[in-house]
């Protein structure tokens, strides 16, 4: 039996093991020196002033929304082509989730559609940098300035990516806050983990409080200071901390980010070259060229022109030891969103049509050229059958 090639996978090496073992042998398993070290490294990586490491990417989005202190009942706009966490964060914050349809070439939220969805109640927009390619942030930040909207970038897919102007995703050049996820399937991992980047000191301080129950021990923030045991709870926060074990892994992985991205891109080039000879398949469109970290390799397949349905193709590939995934089922069509907010089929036609045709093929840095060739030959064979 040949080894199974999943659609995504972490790469853990000896350095990672050593770094994690060092923490396990040290005095602090959590809230020791590794948390701040990881946060400083994220600031260096992105160019943002502040980083707050948290338990996962969803917690990062949740706290980012809360830190903005937006009035309950306001509206927030995000992409229907995302993981449910992006829009759930709006709901956690008491905002009505509104979607803006996607661009049919980049599969990212379309700024023109954002404009159409803005009402007097809209206060926030959460663009998602799908598959690693940044959304059109120049345009989105322009709209948000005119309409007075906050912007949170969901950069769960895109640590190491660049905007069209060459600056780094995570710098918050075009937003108030940017969030990352370090789930094992993402570009670098901390086991589970997330982070929020910002250049705004006030937001940063609110995030620190929210991450740990709203509690502070900072003498400057206390209303009295009777002794070293004393702390005050200033707001209703959570336990969303990331521990030193995870931060040590994140730090070690961050050192390899460039190497990972280079390998991802090399695989993408192989795929693109091989599939350019095929009909009925659309390879990823990279706007502005060579800026995506390529978290995912998503193709569109014209299933009406080939012999197989998507389900049949997915099953055949699976039998051949090749894993695929569908990113994403449009969020507005999830039963919860239909029921709670009245969304229905037809509301976001571009995202819905895209969903019918998309398929994520295996892409992770540890794939060998042989693995890539196996995927190419199977996909080529199944798409060529008539
Ligand atoms: C993975 C992901 C998240 C959530 O991250 P977790 O770390 O799994 O909580 C949010 N948004 C998008 C677009 C993601 O891909």
mmCIF file of C-alpha atoms and ligand atoms in Angstrom:
data_model
loop_
_atom_site.group_PDB
_atom_site.id
_atom_site.type_symbol
_atom_site.label_atom_id
_atom_site.label_comp_id
_atom_site.label_asym_id
_atom_site.label_seq_id
_atom_site.Cartn_x
_atom_site.Cartn_y
_atom_site.Cartn_z
ATOM 1 C CA UNK A 1 0.000 0.000 0.000
ATOM 2 C CA UNK A 2 1.432 3.336 -1.018
ATOM 3 C CA UNK A 3 1.497 6.102 1.571
ATOM 4 C CA UNK A 4 -1.558 8.361 1.720
ATOM 5 C CA UNK A 5 -0.995 11.914 0.513
ATOM 6 C CA UNK A 6 -3.318 14.199 2.473
ATOM 7 C CA UNK A 7 -4.366 17.634 1.235
ATOM 8 C CA UNK A 8 -2.177 19.359 3.857
ATOM 9 C CA UNK A 9 0.246 18.388 6.580
ATOM 10 C CA UNK A 10 2.657 19.874 9.086
ATOM 11 C CA UNK A 11 6.416 19.374 8.893
ATOM 12 C CA UNK A 12 8.029 18.796 12.287
ATOM 13 C CA UNK A 13 11.803 18.295 12.383
ATOM 14 C CA UNK A 14 14.501 17.676 15.004
ATOM 15 C CA UNK A 15 14.875 21.396 15.801
ATOM 16 C CA UNK A 16 11.182 21.599 16.676
ATOM 17 C CA UNK A 17 11.453 18.547 18.936
ATOM 18 C CA UNK A 18 14.496 19.994 20.691
ATOM 19 C CA UNK A 19 12.864 23.395 21.287
ATOM 20 C CA UNK A 20 9.713 21.828 22.720
ATOM 21 C CA UNK A 21 11.727 19.445 24.927
ATOM 22 C CA UNK A 22 13.712 22.405 26.322
ATOM 23 C CA UNK A 23 10.490 24.019 27.534
ATOM 24 C CA UNK A 24 9.261 20.767 29.058
ATOM 25 C CA UNK A 25 12.480 20.586 31.082
ATOM 26 C CA UNK A 26 12.249 24.260 32.151
ATOM 27 C CA UNK A 27 10.400 25.962 35.009
ATOM 28 C CA UNK A 28 7.563 27.357 32.941
ATOM 29 C CA UNK A 29 5.179 25.305 30.839
ATOM 30 C CA UNK A 30 2.948 28.320 30.344
ATOM 31 C CA UNK A 31 3.326 32.103 30.547
ATOM 32 C CA UNK A 32 7.094 31.871 30.663
ATOM 33 C CA UNK A 33 9.564 33.619 28.349
ATOM 34 C CA UNK A 34 8.529 31.838 25.119
ATOM 35 C CA UNK A 35 5.231 33.692 24.756
ATOM 36 C CA UNK A 36 6.839 37.124 24.441
ATOM 37 C CA UNK A 37 9.667 35.706 22.373
ATOM 38 C CA UNK A 38 7.144 34.318 19.892
ATOM 39 C CA UNK A 39 5.238 37.608 19.854
ATOM 40 C CA UNK A 40 8.427 39.578 19.170
ATOM 41 C CA UNK A 41 9.316 37.186 16.350
ATOM 42 C CA UNK A 42 5.874 37.684 14.803
ATOM 43 C CA UNK A 43 6.399 41.459 14.925
ATOM 44 C CA UNK A 44 9.755 41.059 13.165
ATOM 45 C CA UNK A 45 8.184 38.776 10.559
ATOM 46 C CA UNK A 46 5.321 41.146 9.744
ATOM 47 C CA UNK A 47 6.572 44.601 10.663
ATOM 48 C CA UNK A 48 3.590 45.228 12.974
ATOM 49 C CA UNK A 49 4.251 46.918 16.319
ATOM 50 C CA UNK A 50 2.295 44.548 18.571
ATOM 51 C CA UNK A 51 1.431 40.848 18.636
ATOM 52 C CA UNK A 52 -0.799 38.947 21.050
ATOM 53 C CA UNK A 53 -0.465 35.152 20.948
ATOM 54 C CA UNK A 54 -3.704 33.320 21.715
ATOM 55 C CA UNK A 55 -5.103 29.782 21.915
ATOM 56 C CA UNK A 56 -6.150 29.444 18.258
ATOM 57 C CA UNK A 57 -7.139 31.403 15.161
ATOM 58 C CA UNK A 58 -10.786 31.488 16.176
ATOM 59 C CA UNK A 59 -9.929 33.034 19.566
ATOM 60 C CA UNK A 60 -7.795 35.573 17.679
ATOM 61 C CA UNK A 61 -10.788 36.601 15.556
ATOM 62 C CA UNK A 62 -13.106 36.660 18.579
ATOM 63 C CA UNK A 63 -10.831 38.951 20.594
ATOM 64 C CA UNK A 64 -10.064 41.148 17.584
ATOM 65 C CA UNK A 65 -13.783 41.837 17.170
ATOM 66 C CA UNK A 66 -14.288 42.463 20.923
ATOM 67 C CA UNK A 67 -11.303 44.812 21.152
ATOM 68 C CA UNK A 68 -12.990 47.185 18.696
ATOM 69 C CA UNK A 69 -15.914 47.679 21.141
ATOM 70 C CA UNK A 70 -18.521 47.938 18.414
ATOM 71 C CA UNK A 71 -22.120 48.613 19.382
ATOM 72 C CA UNK A 72 -24.259 45.451 19.627
ATOM 73 C CA UNK A 73 -26.638 45.020 16.694
ATOM 74 C CA UNK A 74 -24.214 46.597 14.219
ATOM 75 C CA UNK A 75 -23.346 44.777 11.012
ATOM 76 C CA UNK A 76 -20.063 43.228 9.901
ATOM 77 C CA UNK A 77 -19.174 42.058 6.403
ATOM 78 C CA UNK A 78 -17.040 39.052 5.491
ATOM 79 C CA UNK A 79 -16.552 36.603 2.632
ATOM 80 C CA UNK A 80 -18.908 33.660 2.110
ATOM 81 C CA UNK A 81 -15.866 31.686 0.869
ATOM 82 C CA UNK A 82 -14.206 31.087 4.222
ATOM 83 C CA UNK A 83 -14.107 28.822 7.222
ATOM 84 C CA UNK A 84 -17.072 29.441 9.523
ATOM 85 C CA UNK A 85 -14.795 30.993 12.186
ATOM 86 C CA UNK A 86 -14.510 34.296 10.244
ATOM 87 C CA UNK A 87 -18.225 35.013 10.402
ATOM 88 C CA UNK A 88 -18.777 33.306 13.765
ATOM 89 C CA UNK A 89 -16.475 35.964 15.237
ATOM 90 C CA UNK A 90 -18.991 38.601 14.136
ATOM 91 C CA UNK A 91 -21.783 36.696 15.851
ATOM 92 C CA UNK A 92 -19.732 36.268 19.065
ATOM 93 C CA UNK A 93 -19.298 40.047 19.086
ATOM 94 C CA UNK A 94 -23.056 40.653 18.788
ATOM 95 C CA UNK A 95 -22.835 41.789 15.165
ATOM 96 C CA UNK A 96 -25.066 40.674 12.341
ATOM 97 C CA UNK A 97 -22.985 38.691 9.837
ATOM 98 C CA UNK A 98 -23.386 40.013 6.299
ATOM 99 C CA UNK A 99 -21.539 38.522 3.346
ATOM 100 C CA UNK A 100 -20.153 40.145 0.218
ATOM 101 C CA UNK A 101 -19.718 37.920 -2.824
ATOM 102 C CA UNK A 102 -16.298 36.918 -4.158
ATOM 103 C CA UNK A 103 -14.235 37.821 -7.200
ATOM 104 C CA UNK A 104 -14.555 34.998 -9.719
ATOM 105 C CA UNK A 105 -10.841 34.889 -10.493
ATOM 106 C CA UNK A 106 -9.169 35.266 -7.063
ATOM 107 C CA UNK A 107 -12.028 33.744 -4.974
ATOM 108 C CA UNK A 108 -11.431 36.604 -2.517
ATOM 109 C CA UNK A 109 -14.082 39.038 -1.262
ATOM 110 C CA UNK A 110 -14.902 41.540 -4.025
ATOM 111 C CA UNK A 111 -14.566 45.216 -2.942
ATOM 112 C CA UNK A 112 -17.411 46.211 -5.309
ATOM 113 C CA UNK A 113 -19.696 43.776 -3.481
ATOM 114 C CA UNK A 114 -18.604 45.163 -0.100
ATOM 115 C CA UNK A 115 -19.707 48.624 -1.224
ATOM 116 C CA UNK A 116 -23.150 47.278 -2.130
ATOM 117 C CA UNK A 117 -23.608 45.699 1.307
ATOM 118 C CA UNK A 118 -22.628 48.683 3.441
ATOM 119 C CA UNK A 119 -25.546 50.200 5.394
ATOM 120 C CA UNK A 120 -25.715 52.814 8.162
ATOM 121 C CA UNK A 121 -25.246 49.928 10.607
ATOM 122 C CA UNK A 122 -22.082 48.494 9.050
ATOM 123 C CA UNK A 123 -19.072 48.991 11.297
ATOM 124 C CA UNK A 124 -16.596 46.275 10.380
ATOM 125 C CA UNK A 125 -15.275 44.300 7.450
ATOM 126 C CA UNK A 126 -13.277 41.056 7.749
ATOM 127 C CA UNK A 127 -11.557 40.206 4.463
ATOM 128 C CA UNK A 128 -10.061 36.699 4.332
ATOM 129 C CA UNK A 129 -6.853 36.171 2.349
ATOM 130 C CA UNK A 130 -8.058 33.020 0.669
ATOM 131 C CA UNK A 131 -5.549 30.208 0.047
ATOM 132 C CA UNK A 132 -2.722 32.631 0.894
ATOM 133 C CA UNK A 133 -3.418 35.373 -1.648
ATOM 134 C CA UNK A 134 -4.300 38.700 -0.065
ATOM 135 C CA UNK A 135 -7.653 40.276 -0.797
ATOM 136 C CA UNK A 136 -7.630 43.650 -2.588
ATOM 137 C CA UNK A 137 -6.619 45.538 0.567
ATOM 138 C CA UNK A 138 -5.854 48.822 -1.117
ATOM 139 C CA UNK A 139 -9.426 49.074 -2.341
ATOM 140 C CA UNK A 140 -10.928 47.667 0.861
ATOM 141 C CA UNK A 141 -9.034 50.142 3.021
ATOM 142 C CA UNK A 142 -10.175 52.968 0.740
ATOM 143 C CA UNK A 143 -13.813 51.930 1.148
ATOM 144 C CA UNK A 144 -13.413 51.505 4.892
ATOM 145 C CA UNK A 145 -12.013 55.020 5.266
ATOM 146 C CA UNK A 146 -14.888 56.573 3.347
ATOM 147 C CA UNK A 147 -17.549 54.494 5.127
ATOM 148 C CA UNK A 148 -15.804 54.609 8.532
ATOM 149 C CA UNK A 149 -15.462 50.863 8.962
ATOM 150 C CA UNK A 150 -12.963 48.962 11.043
ATOM 151 C CA UNK A 151 -10.961 46.294 9.206
ATOM 152 C CA UNK A 152 -9.772 42.950 10.588
ATOM 153 C CA UNK A 153 -7.793 40.813 8.149
ATOM 154 C CA UNK A 154 -8.335 37.088 8.635
ATOM 155 C CA UNK A 155 -4.842 36.035 7.584
ATOM 156 C CA UNK A 156 -5.192 32.442 8.829
ATOM 157 C CA UNK A 157 -4.026 31.279 5.387
ATOM 158 C CA UNK A 158 -1.414 33.842 4.701
ATOM 159 C CA UNK A 159 1.510 34.263 7.062
ATOM 160 C CA UNK A 160 4.497 34.995 4.827
ATOM 161 C CA UNK A 161 2.385 36.383 1.978
ATOM 162 C CA UNK A 162 2.757 39.860 0.546
ATOM 163 C CA UNK A 163 0.320 42.460 -0.724
ATOM 164 C CA UNK A 164 0.449 43.549 -4.336
ATOM 165 C CA UNK A 165 2.673 46.486 -3.309
ATOM 166 C CA UNK A 166 5.219 44.030 -1.868
ATOM 167 C CA UNK A 167 4.629 44.821 1.824
ATOM 168 C CA UNK A 168 3.923 42.053 4.289
ATOM 169 C CA UNK A 169 0.609 40.561 5.302
ATOM 170 C CA UNK A 170 0.342 41.041 9.064
ATOM 171 C CA UNK A 171 1.875 44.513 9.024
ATOM 172 C CA UNK A 172 -1.641 45.976 9.432
ATOM 173 C CA UNK A 173 -0.770 48.539 6.780
ATOM 174 C CA UNK A 174 -4.361 48.334 5.544
ATOM 175 C CA UNK A 175 -6.237 47.309 8.685
ATOM 176 C CA UNK A 176 -6.766 47.802 12.408
ATOM 177 C CA UNK A 177 -5.971 44.196 13.258
ATOM 178 C CA UNK A 178 -4.759 41.044 11.511
ATOM 179 C CA UNK A 179 -5.215 37.486 12.787
ATOM 180 C CA UNK A 180 -3.209 34.303 12.175
ATOM 181 C CA UNK A 181 -3.876 30.622 12.851
ATOM 182 C CA UNK A 182 -1.213 28.041 13.686
ATOM 183 C CA UNK A 183 -3.342 24.939 13.270
ATOM 184 C CA UNK A 184 -1.251 22.027 11.897
ATOM 185 C CA UNK A 185 -2.707 22.346 8.415
ATOM 186 C CA UNK A 186 -1.671 26.022 8.129
ATOM 187 C CA UNK A 187 1.705 27.242 6.835
ATOM 188 C CA UNK A 188 3.412 27.066 10.238
ATOM 189 C CA UNK A 189 2.034 25.385 13.353
ATOM 190 C CA UNK A 190 2.082 25.626 17.133
ATOM 191 C CA UNK A 191 -0.069 22.475 17.509
ATOM 192 C CA UNK A 192 -2.989 24.822 17.971
ATOM 193 C CA UNK A 193 -2.505 28.539 18.185
ATOM 194 C CA UNK A 194 -3.255 31.974 16.872
ATOM 195 C CA UNK A 195 -2.108 35.573 17.055
ATOM 196 C CA UNK A 196 -3.445 39.072 16.612
ATOM 197 C CA UNK A 197 -1.267 41.797 15.108
ATOM 198 C CA UNK A 198 -1.893 45.547 15.456
ATOM 199 C CA UNK A 199 -0.126 48.908 15.439
ATOM 200 C CA UNK A 200 -2.621 50.469 17.856
ATOM 201 C CA UNK A 201 -1.457 50.550 21.468
ATOM 202 C CA UNK A 202 -4.971 50.902 22.889
ATOM 203 C CA UNK A 203 -6.211 47.841 20.991
ATOM 204 C CA UNK A 204 -3.104 45.952 22.067
ATOM 205 C CA UNK A 205 -3.760 46.687 25.740
ATOM 206 C CA UNK A 206 -7.403 45.655 25.444
ATOM 207 C CA UNK A 207 -6.340 42.390 23.802
ATOM 208 C CA UNK A 208 -3.919 41.588 26.618
ATOM 209 C CA UNK A 209 -6.735 41.992 29.136
ATOM 210 C CA UNK A 210 -9.255 40.007 27.094
ATOM 211 C CA UNK A 211 -6.798 37.122 26.655
ATOM 212 C CA UNK A 212 -6.669 36.471 30.374
ATOM 213 C CA UNK A 213 -10.044 37.018 32.060
ATOM 214 C CA UNK A 214 -9.854 40.820 31.847
ATOM 215 C CA UNK A 215 -7.382 40.648 34.723
ATOM 216 C CA UNK A 216 -4.402 42.958 35.227
ATOM 217 C CA UNK A 217 -1.614 43.120 37.808
ATOM 218 C CA UNK A 218 -0.007 46.183 36.234
ATOM 219 C CA UNK A 219 0.429 48.683 39.138
ATOM 220 C CA UNK A 220 -0.301 51.577 36.760
ATOM 221 C CA UNK A 221 -3.759 50.157 36.024
ATOM 222 C CA UNK A 222 -4.847 49.253 39.575
ATOM 223 C CA UNK A 223 -7.238 51.445 41.596
ATOM 224 C CA UNK A 224 -5.433 50.415 44.815
ATOM 225 C CA UNK A 225 -2.321 48.367 45.532
ATOM 226 C CA UNK A 226 -2.531 46.647 48.917
ATOM 227 C CA UNK A 227 0.089 43.982 48.203
ATOM 228 C CA UNK A 228 1.709 41.568 45.771
ATOM 229 C CA UNK A 229 -1.308 39.199 45.710
ATOM 230 C CA UNK A 230 -3.589 41.876 44.343
ATOM 231 C CA UNK A 231 -5.112 41.944 40.848
ATOM 232 C CA UNK A 232 -8.150 43.559 39.314
ATOM 233 C CA UNK A 233 -10.578 42.308 36.701
ATOM 234 C CA UNK A 234 -11.255 45.262 34.409
ATOM 235 C CA UNK A 235 -13.416 43.679 31.706
ATOM 236 C CA UNK A 236 -15.050 40.345 30.918
ATOM 237 C CA UNK A 237 -12.257 38.349 29.334
ATOM 238 C CA UNK A 238 -11.433 34.710 28.643
ATOM 239 C CA UNK A 239 -8.675 32.192 29.137
ATOM 240 C CA UNK A 240 -7.393 32.308 25.559
ATOM 241 C CA UNK A 241 -3.695 32.020 26.407
ATOM 242 C CA UNK A 242 -1.125 30.148 24.360
ATOM 243 C CA UNK A 243 1.415 28.215 26.427
ATOM 244 C CA UNK A 244 5.213 28.134 26.315
ATOM 245 C CA UNK A 245 5.310 24.648 24.791
ATOM 246 C CA UNK A 246 3.232 25.858 21.859
ATOM 247 C CA UNK A 247 5.127 29.142 21.533
ATOM 248 C CA UNK A 248 8.451 27.271 21.411
ATOM 249 C CA UNK A 249 7.105 25.184 18.534
ATOM 250 C CA UNK A 250 5.733 28.291 16.818
ATOM 251 C CA UNK A 251 9.088 30.055 17.158
ATOM 252 C CA UNK A 252 10.973 27.112 15.746
ATOM 253 C CA UNK A 253 8.523 26.805 12.840
ATOM 254 C CA UNK A 254 8.655 30.520 12.086
ATOM 255 C CA UNK A 255 12.384 30.167 11.383
ATOM 256 C CA UNK A 256 11.490 27.770 8.570
ATOM 257 C CA UNK A 257 8.649 29.808 7.087
ATOM 258 C CA UNK A 258 10.638 30.979 4.073
ATOM 259 C CA UNK A 259 11.879 27.480 3.334
ATOM 260 C CA UNK A 260 8.328 26.107 3.590
ATOM 261 C CA UNK A 261 6.962 28.760 1.243
ATOM 262 C CA UNK A 262 9.750 28.184 -1.275
ATOM 263 C CA UNK A 263 8.921 24.482 -1.420
ATOM 264 C CA UNK A 264 5.198 25.181 -1.649
ATOM 265 C CA UNK A 265 5.806 27.471 -4.593
ATOM 266 C CA UNK A 266 8.003 24.906 -6.340
ATOM 267 C CA UNK A 267 5.180 22.366 -6.064
ATOM 268 C CA UNK A 268 2.660 24.929 -7.315
ATOM 269 C CA UNK A 269 4.879 25.588 -10.365
ATOM 270 C CA UNK A 270 4.963 21.866 -11.144
ATOM 271 C CA UNK A 271 1.205 21.572 -10.831
ATOM 272 C CA UNK A 272 0.570 24.680 -12.926
ATOM 273 C CA UNK A 273 2.854 23.473 -15.695
ATOM 274 C CA UNK A 274 1.316 19.989 -15.776
ATOM 275 C CA UNK A 275 -2.299 21.170 -15.657
ATOM 276 C CA UNK A 276 -1.848 23.917 -18.238
ATOM 277 C CA UNK A 277 -1.911 21.127 -20.848
ATOM 278 C CA UNK A 278 -5.305 19.898 -19.663
ATOM 279 C CA UNK A 279 -8.753 21.090 -20.571
ATOM 280 C CA UNK A 280 -11.585 21.687 -18.100
ATOM 281 C CA UNK A 281 -9.316 22.695 -15.239
ATOM 282 C CA UNK A 282 -8.498 26.226 -14.038
ATOM 283 C CA UNK A 283 -5.283 26.681 -12.047
ATOM 284 C CA UNK A 284 -4.976 29.423 -9.381
ATOM 285 C CA UNK A 285 -4.875 32.977 -10.663
ATOM 286 C CA UNK A 286 -2.231 35.038 -8.908
ATOM 287 C CA UNK A 287 -3.055 38.722 -9.090
ATOM 288 C CA UNK A 288 0.029 40.908 -9.124
ATOM 289 C CA UNK A 289 2.212 37.796 -9.295
ATOM 290 C CA UNK A 290 4.238 35.664 -6.888
ATOM 291 C CA UNK A 291 3.013 37.058 -3.568
ATOM 292 C CA UNK A 292 1.003 34.195 -2.047
ATOM 293 C CA UNK A 293 2.431 31.808 0.539
ATOM 294 C CA UNK A 294 0.155 29.169 -1.042
ATOM 295 C CA UNK A 295 -1.592 27.675 1.936
ATOM 296 C CA UNK A 296 -3.836 25.817 -0.529
ATOM 297 C CA UNK A 297 -3.696 24.740 -4.155
ATOM 298 C CA UNK A 298 -7.263 25.153 -5.374
ATOM 299 C CA UNK A 299 -8.314 24.234 -8.898
ATOM 300 C CA UNK A 300 -11.658 24.714 -10.562
ATOM 301 C CA UNK A 301 -12.879 21.796 -12.639
ATOM 302 C CA UNK A 302 -15.590 21.993 -15.252
ATOM 303 C CA UNK A 303 -17.445 18.856 -14.130
ATOM 304 C CA UNK A 304 -20.155 19.277 -16.759
ATOM 305 C CA UNK A 305 -17.492 18.537 -19.420
ATOM 306 C CA UNK A 306 -15.844 15.509 -17.822
ATOM 307 C CA UNK A 307 -17.103 12.020 -17.151
ATOM 308 C CA UNK A 308 -16.956 12.181 -13.355
ATOM 309 C CA UNK A 309 -18.868 14.150 -10.779
ATOM 310 C CA UNK A 310 -16.828 15.827 -8.045
ATOM 311 C CA UNK A 311 -17.871 13.174 -5.536
ATOM 312 C CA UNK A 312 -16.702 10.426 -7.924
ATOM 313 C CA UNK A 313 -13.404 12.188 -8.574
ATOM 314 C CA UNK A 314 -12.781 12.727 -4.842
ATOM 315 C CA UNK A 315 -13.518 9.044 -4.143
ATOM 316 C CA UNK A 316 -11.336 7.782 -6.995
ATOM 317 C CA UNK A 317 -8.431 9.947 -5.829
ATOM 318 C CA UNK A 318 -8.967 8.722 -2.291
ATOM 319 C CA UNK A 319 -8.787 5.108 -3.476
ATOM 320 C CA UNK A 320 -5.532 6.005 -5.195
ATOM 321 C CA UNK A 321 -4.171 7.297 -1.882
ATOM 322 C CA UNK A 322 -4.672 10.990 -2.617
ATOM 323 C CA UNK A 323 -6.570 13.257 -0.243
ATOM 324 C CA UNK A 324 -8.437 16.357 -1.400
ATOM 325 C CA UNK A 325 -10.694 18.874 0.298
ATOM 326 C CA UNK A 326 -13.292 21.461 -0.661
ATOM 327 C CA UNK A 327 -12.613 25.048 0.456
ATOM 328 C CA UNK A 328 -15.261 26.213 1.174
ATOM 329 C CA UNK A 329 -18.916 25.366 1.468
ATOM 330 C CA UNK A 330 -20.359 28.919 1.295
ATOM 331 C CA UNK A 331 -20.889 29.932 4.925
ATOM 332 C CA UNK A 332 -24.310 31.503 4.322
ATOM 333 C CA UNK A 333 -25.629 28.071 3.260
ATOM 334 C CA UNK A 334 -24.752 26.430 6.594
ATOM 335 C CA UNK A 335 -27.941 25.402 8.436
ATOM 336 C CA UNK A 336 -27.149 27.741 11.354
ATOM 337 C CA UNK A 337 -26.748 30.776 9.084
ATOM 338 C CA UNK A 338 -29.895 29.945 7.133
ATOM 339 C CA UNK A 339 -31.908 29.551 10.307
ATOM 340 C CA UNK A 340 -30.505 32.399 12.412
ATOM 341 C CA UNK A 341 -30.125 35.008 9.653
ATOM 342 C CA UNK A 342 -32.402 33.850 6.804
ATOM 343 C CA UNK A 343 -29.737 33.297 4.169
ATOM 344 C CA UNK A 344 -30.617 31.055 1.229
ATOM 345 C CA UNK A 345 -29.351 29.565 -1.988
ATOM 346 C CA UNK A 346 -28.861 32.238 -4.633
ATOM 347 C CA UNK A 347 -27.827 34.989 -2.189
ATOM 348 C CA UNK A 348 -24.164 34.865 -3.251
ATOM 349 C CA UNK A 349 -24.116 33.338 -6.739
ATOM 350 C CA UNK A 350 -20.394 33.713 -7.492
ATOM 351 C CA UNK A 351 -19.345 31.900 -4.298
ATOM 352 C CA UNK A 352 -22.008 29.240 -4.891
ATOM 353 C CA UNK A 353 -20.917 28.562 -8.466
ATOM 354 C CA UNK A 354 -17.284 28.471 -7.406
ATOM 355 C CA UNK A 355 -18.178 25.956 -4.686
ATOM 356 C CA UNK A 356 -19.608 23.570 -7.295
ATOM 357 C CA UNK A 357 -16.310 23.497 -9.180
ATOM 358 C CA UNK A 358 -13.510 23.872 -6.648
ATOM 359 C CA UNK A 359 -11.142 21.220 -5.334
ATOM 360 C CA UNK A 360 -8.027 21.581 -3.154
ATOM 361 C CA UNK A 361 -5.244 19.212 -4.216
ATOM 362 C CA UNK A 362 -2.469 18.095 -1.860
ATOM 363 C CA UNK A 363 0.040 20.822 -1.064
ATOM 364 C CA UNK A 364 2.532 20.766 1.786
ATOM 365 C CA UNK A 365 6.296 21.308 1.887
ATOM 366 C CA UNK A 366 7.150 17.733 2.791
ATOM 367 C CA UNK A 367 5.616 16.374 -0.438
ATOM 368 C CA UNK A 368 8.301 14.810 -2.596
ATOM 369 C CA UNK A 369 8.520 15.342 -6.348
ATOM 370 C CA UNK A 370 7.314 11.738 -6.602
ATOM 371 C CA UNK A 371 4.205 12.565 -4.550
ATOM 372 C CA UNK A 372 3.518 15.553 -6.798
ATOM 373 C CA UNK A 373 3.925 13.369 -9.884
ATOM 374 C CA UNK A 374 1.481 10.829 -8.455
ATOM 375 C CA UNK A 375 -1.152 13.534 -8.017
ATOM 376 C CA UNK A 376 -0.485 14.944 -11.488
ATOM 377 C CA UNK A 377 -0.821 11.556 -13.220
ATOM 378 C CA UNK A 378 -4.032 10.588 -11.444
ATOM 379 C CA UNK A 379 -5.711 13.941 -11.969
ATOM 380 C CA UNK A 380 -4.594 13.942 -15.607
ATOM 381 C CA UNK A 381 -5.938 10.421 -16.129
ATOM 382 C CA UNK A 382 -9.326 11.079 -14.527
ATOM 383 C CA UNK A 383 -9.852 14.409 -16.254
ATOM 384 C CA UNK A 384 -8.945 12.961 -19.652
ATOM 385 C CA UNK A 385 -11.437 10.068 -19.516
ATOM 386 C CA UNK A 386 -14.379 10.771 -21.779
HETATM 387 C C1 LIG B 1 -8.123 27.880 10.148
HETATM 388 C C2 LIG B 1 -8.953 29.099 9.956
HETATM 389 C C3 LIG B 1 -9.519 29.807 11.027
HETATM 390 C C4 LIG B 1 -9.539 29.289 12.430
HETATM 391 O O1 LIG B 1 -8.340 28.956 12.959
HETATM 392 P P1 LIG B 1 -8.230 27.896 14.159
HETATM 393 O O2 LIG B 1 -6.817 28.065 14.585
HETATM 394 O O3 LIG B 1 -8.531 26.550 13.579
HETATM 395 O O4 LIG B 1 -9.204 28.293 15.210
HETATM 396 C C5 LIG B 1 -10.190 30.975 10.756
HETATM 397 N N1 LIG B 1 -10.326 31.438 9.506
HETATM 398 C C6 LIG B 1 -9.831 30.776 8.444
HETATM 399 C C7 LIG B 1 -9.998 31.348 7.090
HETATM 400 C C8 LIG B 1 -9.143 29.577 8.640
HETATM 401 O O5 LIG B 1 -8.680 28.911 7.575
#
